[in-house]
Coordinates of C-alpha atoms in Angstrom, one line a residue:
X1 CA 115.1 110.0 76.2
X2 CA 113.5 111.5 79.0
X3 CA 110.8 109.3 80.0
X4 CA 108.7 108.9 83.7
X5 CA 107.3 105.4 84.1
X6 CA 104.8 103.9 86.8
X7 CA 104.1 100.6 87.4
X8 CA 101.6 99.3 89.9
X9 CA 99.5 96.4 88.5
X10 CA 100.6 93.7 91.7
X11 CA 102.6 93.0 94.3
X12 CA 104.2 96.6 94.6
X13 CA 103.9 100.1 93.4
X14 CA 107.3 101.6 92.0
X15 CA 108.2 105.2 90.0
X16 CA 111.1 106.0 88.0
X17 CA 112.2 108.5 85.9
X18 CA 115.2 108.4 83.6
X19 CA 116.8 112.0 82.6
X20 CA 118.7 110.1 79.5
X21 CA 121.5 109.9 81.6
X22 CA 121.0 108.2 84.6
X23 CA 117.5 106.1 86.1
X24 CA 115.9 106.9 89.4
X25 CA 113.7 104.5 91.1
X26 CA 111.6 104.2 94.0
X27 CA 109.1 101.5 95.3
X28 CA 106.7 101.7 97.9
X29 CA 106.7 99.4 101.2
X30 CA 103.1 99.0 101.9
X31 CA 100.6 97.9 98.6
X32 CA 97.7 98.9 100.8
X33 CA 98.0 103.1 100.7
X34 CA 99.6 103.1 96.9
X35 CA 96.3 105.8 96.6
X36 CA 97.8 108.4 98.5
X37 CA 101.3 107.6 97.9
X38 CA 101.6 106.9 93.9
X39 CA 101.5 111.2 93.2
X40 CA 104.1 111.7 96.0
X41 CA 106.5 108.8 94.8
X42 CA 106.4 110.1 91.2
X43 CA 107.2 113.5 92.2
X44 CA 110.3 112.0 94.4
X45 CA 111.4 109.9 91.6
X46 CA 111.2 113.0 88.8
X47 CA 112.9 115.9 91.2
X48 CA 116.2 113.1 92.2
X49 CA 116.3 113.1 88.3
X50 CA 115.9 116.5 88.4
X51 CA 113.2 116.6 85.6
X52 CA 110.0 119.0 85.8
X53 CA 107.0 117.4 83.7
X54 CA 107.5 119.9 80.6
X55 CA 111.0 118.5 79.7
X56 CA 110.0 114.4 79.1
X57 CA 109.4 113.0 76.5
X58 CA 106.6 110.6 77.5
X59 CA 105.0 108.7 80.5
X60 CA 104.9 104.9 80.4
X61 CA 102.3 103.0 82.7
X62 CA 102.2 99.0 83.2
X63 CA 98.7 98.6 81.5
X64 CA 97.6 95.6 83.2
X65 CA 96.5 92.7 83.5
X66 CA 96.6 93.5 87.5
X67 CA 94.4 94.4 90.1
X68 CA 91.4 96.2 89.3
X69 CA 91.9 99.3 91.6
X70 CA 95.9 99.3 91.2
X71 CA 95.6 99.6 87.8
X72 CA 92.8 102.4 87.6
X73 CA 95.3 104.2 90.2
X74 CA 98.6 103.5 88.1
X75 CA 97.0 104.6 84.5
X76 CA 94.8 107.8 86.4
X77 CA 98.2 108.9 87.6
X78 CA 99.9 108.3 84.1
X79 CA 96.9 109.9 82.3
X80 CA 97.4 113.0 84.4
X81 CA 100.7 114.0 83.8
X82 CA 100.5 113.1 80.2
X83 CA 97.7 114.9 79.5
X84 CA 98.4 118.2 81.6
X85 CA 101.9 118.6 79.7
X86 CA 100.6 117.4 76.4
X87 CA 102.8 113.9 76.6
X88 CA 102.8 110.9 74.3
X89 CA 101.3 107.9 76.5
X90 CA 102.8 104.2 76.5
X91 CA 100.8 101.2 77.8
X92 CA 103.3 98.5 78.6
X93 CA 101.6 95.2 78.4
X94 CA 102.5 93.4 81.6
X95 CA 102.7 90.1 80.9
X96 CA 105.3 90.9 78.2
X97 CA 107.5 93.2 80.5
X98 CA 107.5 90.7 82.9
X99 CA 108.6 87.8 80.8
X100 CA 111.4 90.2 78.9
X101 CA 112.9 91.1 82.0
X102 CA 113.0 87.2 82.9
X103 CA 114.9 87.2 79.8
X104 CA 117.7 89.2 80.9
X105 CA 118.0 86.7 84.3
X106 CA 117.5 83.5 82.5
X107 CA 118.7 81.3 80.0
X108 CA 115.7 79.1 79.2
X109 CA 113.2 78.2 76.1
X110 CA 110.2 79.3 77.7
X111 CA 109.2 82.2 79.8
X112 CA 105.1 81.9 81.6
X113 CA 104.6 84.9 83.4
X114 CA 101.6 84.6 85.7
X115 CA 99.5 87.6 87.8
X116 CA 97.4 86.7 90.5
X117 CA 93.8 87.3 89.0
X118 CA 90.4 86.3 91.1
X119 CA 90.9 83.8 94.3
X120 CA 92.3 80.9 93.3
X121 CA 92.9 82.1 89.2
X122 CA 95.7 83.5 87.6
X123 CA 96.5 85.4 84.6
X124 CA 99.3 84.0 82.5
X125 CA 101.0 84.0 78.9
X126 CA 103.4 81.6 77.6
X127 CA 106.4 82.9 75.6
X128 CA 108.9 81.1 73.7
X129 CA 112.4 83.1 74.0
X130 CA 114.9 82.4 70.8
X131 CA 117.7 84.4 70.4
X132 CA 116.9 86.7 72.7
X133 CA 113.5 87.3 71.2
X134 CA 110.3 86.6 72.6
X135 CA 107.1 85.1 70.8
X136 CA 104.0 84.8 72.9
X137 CA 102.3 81.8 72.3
X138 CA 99.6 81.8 74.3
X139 CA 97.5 84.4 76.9
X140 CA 94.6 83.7 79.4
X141 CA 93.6 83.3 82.6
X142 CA 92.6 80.1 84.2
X143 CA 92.2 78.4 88.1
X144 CA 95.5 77.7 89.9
X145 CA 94.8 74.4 89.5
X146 CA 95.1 74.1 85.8
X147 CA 98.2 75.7 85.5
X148 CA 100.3 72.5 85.6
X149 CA 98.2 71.4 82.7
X150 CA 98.6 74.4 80.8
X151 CA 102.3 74.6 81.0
X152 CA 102.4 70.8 80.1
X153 CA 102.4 71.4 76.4
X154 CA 105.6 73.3 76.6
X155 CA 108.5 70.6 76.0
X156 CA 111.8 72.3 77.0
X157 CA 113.5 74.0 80.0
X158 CA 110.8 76.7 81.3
X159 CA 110.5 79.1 84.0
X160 CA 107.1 80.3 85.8
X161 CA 107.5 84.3 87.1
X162 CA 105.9 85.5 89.4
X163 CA 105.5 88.1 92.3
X164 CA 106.0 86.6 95.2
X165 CA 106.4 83.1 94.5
X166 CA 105.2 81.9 98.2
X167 CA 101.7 81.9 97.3
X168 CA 101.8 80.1 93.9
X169 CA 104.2 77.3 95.4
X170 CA 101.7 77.0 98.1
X171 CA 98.4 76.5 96.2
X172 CA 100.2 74.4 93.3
X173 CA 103.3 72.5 94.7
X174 CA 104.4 71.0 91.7
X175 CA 104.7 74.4 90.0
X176 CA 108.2 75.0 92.6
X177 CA 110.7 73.3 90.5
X178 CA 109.5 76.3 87.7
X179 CA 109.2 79.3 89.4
X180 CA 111.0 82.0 89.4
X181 CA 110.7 85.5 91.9
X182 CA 109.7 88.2 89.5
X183 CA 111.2 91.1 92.6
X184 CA 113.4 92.3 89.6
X185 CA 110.0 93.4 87.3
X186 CA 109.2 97.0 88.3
X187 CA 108.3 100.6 86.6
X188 CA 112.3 101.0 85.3
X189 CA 111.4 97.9 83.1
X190 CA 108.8 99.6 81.5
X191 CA 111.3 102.3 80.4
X192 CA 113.1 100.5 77.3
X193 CA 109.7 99.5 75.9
X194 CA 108.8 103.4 76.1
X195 CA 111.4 104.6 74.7
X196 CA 111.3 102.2 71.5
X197 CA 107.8 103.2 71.4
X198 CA 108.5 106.5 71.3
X199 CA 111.0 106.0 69.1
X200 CA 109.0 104.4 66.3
X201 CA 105.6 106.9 67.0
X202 CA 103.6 104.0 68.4
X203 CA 103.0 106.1 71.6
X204 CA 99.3 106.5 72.2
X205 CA 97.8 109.7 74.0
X206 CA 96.2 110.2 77.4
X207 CA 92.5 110.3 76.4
X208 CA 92.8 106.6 74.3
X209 CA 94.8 104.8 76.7
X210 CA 92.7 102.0 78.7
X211 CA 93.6 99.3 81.4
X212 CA 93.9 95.7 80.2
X213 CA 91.1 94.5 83.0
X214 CA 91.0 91.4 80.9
X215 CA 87.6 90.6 83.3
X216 CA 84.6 92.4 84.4
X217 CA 84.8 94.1 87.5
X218 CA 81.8 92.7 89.7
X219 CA 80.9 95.0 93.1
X220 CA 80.8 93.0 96.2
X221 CA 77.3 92.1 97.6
X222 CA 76.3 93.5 100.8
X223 CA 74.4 90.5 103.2
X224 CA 71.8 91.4 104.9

């Protein structure tokens, strides 16, 4: 399939496009202008696959949880192409793309994927992989702090992703023996889940795609 996929919910912002024969993929170097450099990226990505909009299939975006303006930019981007060349949309929960493409780097019996949420809180899910199947047996988002708790109820070999590492091993240092660097978990991951999606006609459209915020966004107060 001929599918365009965008993922930008943390860490980095990356494009690819697959022409059903061969994947092209691009990331961007600096988080902070992903605004201004998302619609360029996606159009370098589709012309070195040498793909106009008219000819795919469907867009995938990462649909969150994330950060609250990365993921408005990723799914406005997504929501744009789909619906100005009439495209199925598929939301790729990112928790789960994250934790399947651990899968394919690890041999373990449970995969935690976590997302830096507020200061000091993180998003997570706990999977069990079997067979190369994953179950999710738990999703929420709690302090840093508690994570070690959390995790505790899992009795087997386990692995924490993430993206980057550094921070997490710095604010919970007996998390370090678990985690793993997530640098492998970008927009071509999403593509697989697409295309089954699309596949089976569990694609949704443009207009009834939303963000997975998972929290309230909450302005900043000005002093004074």
């Amino acid at each position: 399939m001929k599918i365009l996929a965008i993922e930008c919910t943390h860490g980095f912002a990356s494009a690819a496009a697959s022409n059903g024969e061969r994947m092209v993929e691009r990331r961007l170097a600096e988080w902070q202008k992903t605004a201004e450099s998302l619609v360029p990226l996606v159009m370098q990505v589709m012309d070195e696959a040498g793909l106009t909009a008219a000819e795919l299939d469907g867009v995938a975006v990462s649909s969150g949880p994330g950060s609250f303006t990365a993921l408005r930019i990723g799914l406005s981007v997504a929501k744009g192409i789909a619906f100005g060349a009439d495209l199925p949309l598929v939301p790729v929960p990112t928790l789960l793309a994250m934790a399947d493409a651990a899968a394919k780097h690890t041999a373990t019996k449970y995969i935690v994927p976590v997302i830096p949420s507020r200061a000091g809180e993180y998003f997570y899910s706990m999977f069990a992989l079997k067979d190369g199947a994953l179950s999710e047996i738990e999703s929420s988002r709690c302090l840093v702090s508690e994570l070690p708790e959390r995790i505790a109820v899992l009795t087997g070999s386990l692995v924490m992703v993430s993206r980057p590492v550094d921070l997490l091993a710095e604010q919970a240092p007996s998390l370090a023996p678990y985690l793993f660097d997530a640098s492998f978990f970008s927009a071509a991951t999403l593509l697989s889940h697409a295309c089954k999606s699309l596949a089976e006609g569990a694609a949704g459209t443009a207009t009834g795609t939303l963000p997975d915020y998972r929290q309230a966004f909450v302005p900043a107060q000005r002093q004074g």
